[in-house]
Amino acid sequence: MGQLPLRLRTFRWLLSDAWPQAEGRRLVDLGAGPGLFARIANRHGFSVTAVDARMPWTTADIEAGQSSSGSGPGFKDDEFVFIQKDLRDVDDMSGFDVVACIGVLYHLPFADQRDLLARCAGRAMVIDTEIYDASRIPEVEADRFQPTTVEGGYSGAFCREQGQVYSSHGDAFSFWFDQDSILRFFADAGCSRVTMVEPQYFSAFGPRRWFVLNG
């Protein structure tokens, strides 16, 4: 389970703090995975659309070596509408009040992260992402990371994706920002207010943070 219970609690708290009255609002969960966060948003009062390139899965699916479960390329259960689609192909965000990107951003190449924020301009965003810190990468994982600077002067590292159910869909490498660069990245994308949730927490790869962005 790792940090999952903490992440679920944090998401509940963020929704309650930022949107105490969510009825009548729409939220899209990009890269929704099993749909755990989509369900929380629905129970808080949002009308929720969940999007993922893979069908929703469960722990049992992973243990059985399967990558997906569910039925059909799109369906509606009692708590959210699911659309099987790569998040990079979701062009129109105008119908949503809030965009959730939970455990997703750091699985994308830099150009796709930049394009995603451009498509979400004017929308509030809830982001949970890894932060690159070379000093916190365990030795056994170090060969997956290549420190680099990308277009715009943002520093961080390329990370080799592992092709697992939690990995990027179809990308060999993703880009992880360091903390100073991701804050500048959000500002450069035109976010009028960025809330960095304290305290940070830690995964097996170092620091990880929640951010709430207001368009």
Short mmCIF file of C-alpha atoms in Angstrom, two decimals:
data_model
loop_
_atom_site.label_atom_id
_atom_site.label_comp_id
_atom_site.label_asym_id
_atom_site.label_seq_id
_atom_site.Cartn_x
_atom_site.Cartn_y
_atom_site.Cartn_z
CA MET A 1 0.00 0.00 0.00
CA GLY A 2 2.90 2.38 0.66
CA GLN A 3 1.81 6.02 0.80
CA LEU A 4 -1.64 5.36 -0.69
CA PRO A 5 -3.67 5.82 2.52
CA LEU A 6 -1.89 9.14 3.16
CA ARG A 7 -2.50 10.28 -0.41
CA LEU A 8 -6.19 9.40 -0.21
CA ARG A 9 -6.56 11.31 3.06
CA THR A 10 -4.70 14.31 1.65
CA PHE A 11 -6.92 14.42 -1.43
CA ARG A 12 -10.06 14.33 0.72
CA TRP A 13 -8.70 17.20 2.82
CA LEU A 14 -7.70 19.25 -0.24
CA LEU A 15 -11.15 18.94 -1.79
CA SER A 16 -12.84 19.89 1.47
CA ASP A 17 -10.51 22.84 1.97
CA ALA A 18 -10.57 24.24 -1.57
CA TRP A 19 -14.13 23.29 -2.61
CA PRO A 20 -16.28 22.89 0.52
CA GLN A 21 -19.36 23.07 -1.72
CA ALA A 22 -18.69 20.92 -4.78
CA GLU A 23 -22.25 20.20 -5.88
CA GLY A 24 -22.79 21.36 -9.44
CA ARG A 25 -19.07 21.35 -10.24
CA ARG A 26 -17.32 18.97 -12.63
CA LEU A 27 -13.94 17.33 -12.11
CA VAL A 28 -11.87 15.33 -14.59
CA ASP A 29 -9.33 12.84 -13.21
CA LEU A 30 -6.60 12.45 -15.83
CA GLY A 31 -4.65 9.20 -15.61
CA ALA A 32 -7.25 7.92 -13.16
CA GLY A 33 -5.83 4.41 -12.81
CA PRO A 34 -8.03 2.29 -10.54
CA GLY A 35 -10.42 5.21 -9.97
CA LEU A 36 -9.81 5.59 -6.23
CA PHE A 37 -9.42 9.36 -6.38
CA ALA A 38 -12.32 9.71 -8.83
CA ARG A 39 -14.58 8.00 -6.30
CA ILE A 40 -13.43 10.32 -3.52
CA ALA A 41 -14.20 13.36 -5.69
CA ASN A 42 -17.65 11.99 -6.49
CA ARG A 43 -18.42 11.33 -2.83
CA HIS A 44 -17.38 14.90 -2.08
CA GLY A 45 -20.03 16.15 -4.48
CA PHE A 46 -18.30 16.57 -7.85
CA SER A 47 -19.65 15.16 -11.09
CA VAL A 48 -16.59 13.14 -12.15
CA THR A 49 -15.14 11.96 -15.44
CA ALA A 50 -12.18 9.59 -15.15
CA VAL A 51 -9.76 9.24 -18.08
CA ASP A 52 -7.01 6.67 -18.51
CA ALA A 53 -5.29 4.96 -21.44
CA ARG A 54 -5.84 1.65 -19.66
CA MET A 55 -9.04 0.24 -18.23
CA PRO A 56 -9.43 0.59 -14.44
CA TRP A 57 -7.57 -2.10 -12.55
CA THR A 58 -7.39 -3.49 -9.05
CA THR A 59 -4.65 -4.86 -6.84
CA ALA A 60 -5.89 -8.33 -7.75
CA ASP A 61 -5.32 -7.56 -11.44
CA ILE A 62 -1.74 -6.51 -10.77
CA GLU A 63 -1.02 -9.60 -8.70
CA ALA A 64 -2.43 -11.74 -11.51
CA GLY A 65 -0.14 -10.06 -14.02
CA GLN A 66 -2.97 -8.25 -15.78
CA SER A 67 -3.00 -4.58 -16.66
CA SER A 68 -6.70 -3.85 -16.83
CA SER A 69 -10.21 -4.86 -15.94
CA GLY A 70 -13.63 -3.43 -16.60
CA SER A 71 -15.80 -3.46 -19.71
CA GLY A 72 -15.63 -1.55 -22.95
CA PRO A 73 -13.73 1.62 -23.95
CA GLY A 74 -16.03 3.75 -21.83
CA PHE A 75 -18.67 3.17 -19.21
CA LYS A 76 -20.51 4.76 -16.30
CA ASP A 77 -20.57 3.20 -12.87
CA ASP A 78 -22.39 4.58 -9.86
CA GLU A 79 -19.68 7.12 -9.06
CA PHE A 80 -18.01 8.35 -12.25
CA VAL A 81 -17.97 8.24 -16.02
CA PHE A 82 -14.91 6.42 -17.36
CA ILE A 83 -13.35 7.14 -20.75
CA GLN A 84 -10.52 4.98 -22.05
CA LYS A 85 -8.28 7.55 -23.70
CA ASP A 86 -4.71 8.79 -23.46
CA LEU A 87 -4.82 11.99 -21.39
CA ARG A 88 -2.75 13.70 -24.07
CA ASP A 89 -5.69 13.31 -26.45
CA VAL A 90 -8.13 15.15 -24.18
CA ASP A 91 -8.19 18.49 -25.95
CA ASP A 92 -11.23 20.25 -24.49
CA MET A 93 -11.10 21.01 -20.76
CA SER A 94 -13.74 23.75 -20.92
CA GLY A 95 -16.45 21.56 -19.42
CA PHE A 96 -14.55 20.99 -16.20
CA ASP A 97 -14.07 23.18 -13.15
CA VAL A 98 -11.19 21.13 -11.71
CA VAL A 99 -8.50 18.96 -13.31
CA ALA A 100 -6.90 16.29 -11.14
CA CYS A 101 -3.45 14.96 -12.14
CA ILE A 102 -2.59 12.59 -9.33
CA GLY A 103 0.59 10.58 -9.71
CA VAL A 104 0.64 11.41 -13.41
CA LEU A 105 2.71 14.47 -14.29
CA TYR A 106 6.12 12.90 -13.61
CA HIS A 107 5.29 9.96 -15.89
CA LEU A 108 5.15 12.27 -18.93
CA PRO A 109 7.94 13.71 -21.09
CA PHE A 110 8.54 17.42 -20.56
CA ALA A 111 6.80 18.51 -23.79
CA ASP A 112 3.64 16.63 -22.80
CA GLN A 113 3.65 18.22 -19.34
CA ARG A 114 3.97 21.65 -20.92
CA ASP A 115 1.16 20.93 -23.39
CA LEU A 116 -1.09 19.58 -20.63
CA LEU A 117 -0.80 22.74 -18.56
CA ALA A 118 -1.52 24.83 -21.65
CA ARG A 119 -4.71 22.84 -22.29
CA CYS A 120 -5.73 23.29 -18.64
CA ALA A 121 -5.25 27.07 -18.69
CA GLY A 122 -8.00 28.76 -16.71
CA ARG A 123 -8.91 25.58 -14.83
CA ALA A 124 -8.06 24.81 -11.24
CA MET A 125 -5.70 21.83 -10.94
CA VAL A 126 -4.83 19.38 -8.18
CA ILE A 127 -1.42 17.80 -8.77
CA ASP A 128 0.45 15.11 -6.86
CA THR A 129 3.92 14.48 -8.25
CA GLU A 130 7.42 13.25 -7.53
CA ILE A 131 10.15 15.88 -7.11
CA TYR A 132 13.66 15.07 -8.32
CA ASP A 133 16.34 15.22 -5.63
CA ALA A 134 19.52 13.35 -6.57
CA SER A 135 20.54 13.02 -2.93
CA ARG A 136 17.39 11.01 -2.13
CA ILE A 137 17.44 8.52 -5.02
CA PRO A 138 18.33 5.06 -3.68
CA GLU A 139 21.42 3.50 -5.20
CA VAL A 140 19.44 0.60 -6.61
CA GLU A 141 17.35 3.02 -8.69
CA ALA A 142 20.06 5.54 -9.58
CA ASP A 143 20.70 4.19 -13.08
CA ARG A 144 17.12 5.06 -14.09
CA PHE A 145 17.82 8.80 -13.72
CA GLN A 146 19.80 11.15 -15.95
CA PRO A 147 20.15 14.71 -14.58
CA THR A 148 19.38 17.24 -17.28
CA THR A 149 18.05 20.68 -18.16
CA VAL A 150 15.21 20.94 -20.65
CA GLU A 151 13.83 23.71 -22.82
CA GLY A 152 13.15 26.81 -20.75
CA GLY A 153 16.04 26.10 -18.40
CA TYR A 154 14.06 23.79 -16.11
CA SER A 155 16.31 21.39 -14.25
CA GLY A 156 15.59 17.86 -13.10
CA ALA A 157 16.17 14.45 -14.61
CA PHE A 158 15.01 12.08 -17.29
CA CYS A 159 13.63 8.91 -15.72
CA ARG A 160 13.48 5.57 -17.53
CA GLU A 161 9.94 4.23 -17.35
CA GLN A 162 9.49 0.56 -16.48
CA GLY A 163 6.50 -0.41 -18.58
CA GLN A 164 4.36 -1.36 -15.57
CA VAL A 165 0.68 -0.62 -15.05
CA TYR A 166 1.65 2.51 -13.09
CA SER A 167 4.14 3.66 -15.74
CA SER A 168 3.68 6.04 -18.62
CA HIS A 169 1.57 4.74 -21.47
CA GLY A 170 3.96 4.33 -24.40
CA ASP A 171 6.91 6.48 -23.27
CA ALA A 172 10.39 5.14 -22.59
CA PHE A 173 11.44 8.22 -20.57
CA SER A 174 9.67 10.84 -18.49
CA PHE A 175 10.90 14.09 -16.95
CA TRP A 176 11.03 14.88 -13.22
CA PHE A 177 11.37 18.53 -12.17
CA ASP A 178 13.35 19.60 -9.14
CA GLN A 179 11.34 21.74 -6.74
CA ASP A 180 12.54 25.19 -7.81
CA SER A 181 11.98 24.35 -11.47
CA ILE A 182 8.47 22.97 -11.05
CA LEU A 183 7.38 26.12 -9.22
CA ARG A 184 8.80 28.26 -12.03
CA PHE A 185 7.17 25.94 -14.57
CA PHE A 186 3.75 26.53 -12.99
CA ALA A 187 4.32 30.28 -12.90
CA ASP A 188 5.46 30.34 -16.53
CA ALA A 189 2.32 28.41 -17.48
CA GLY A 190 0.28 31.37 -16.23
CA CYS A 191 -1.03 29.96 -12.95
CA SER A 192 -2.17 32.95 -10.92
CA ARG A 193 -1.78 31.18 -7.60
CA VAL A 194 0.13 28.04 -6.67
CA THR A 195 -0.38 26.44 -3.27
CA MET A 196 2.40 24.04 -2.30
CA VAL A 197 0.93 21.71 0.28
CA GLU A 198 3.00 21.18 3.40
CA PRO A 199 4.52 19.00 4.54
CA GLN A 200 6.04 17.16 1.62
CA TYR A 201 6.05 13.40 1.94
CA PHE A 202 8.41 10.75 0.63
CA SER A 203 8.24 7.82 -1.74
CA ALA A 204 10.95 5.29 -2.50
CA PHE A 205 12.39 7.88 -4.90
CA GLY A 206 12.57 10.87 -2.57
CA PRO A 207 10.32 13.89 -1.98
CA ARG A 208 6.82 14.04 -3.37
CA ARG A 209 4.35 16.94 -3.19
CA TRP A 210 0.80 18.07 -3.68
CA PHE A 211 0.07 21.36 -5.44
CA VAL A 212 -3.18 23.22 -6.01
CA LEU A 213 -3.09 25.54 -9.02
CA ASN A 214 -5.61 28.23 -9.78
CA GLY A 215 -5.77 29.29 -13.39
#
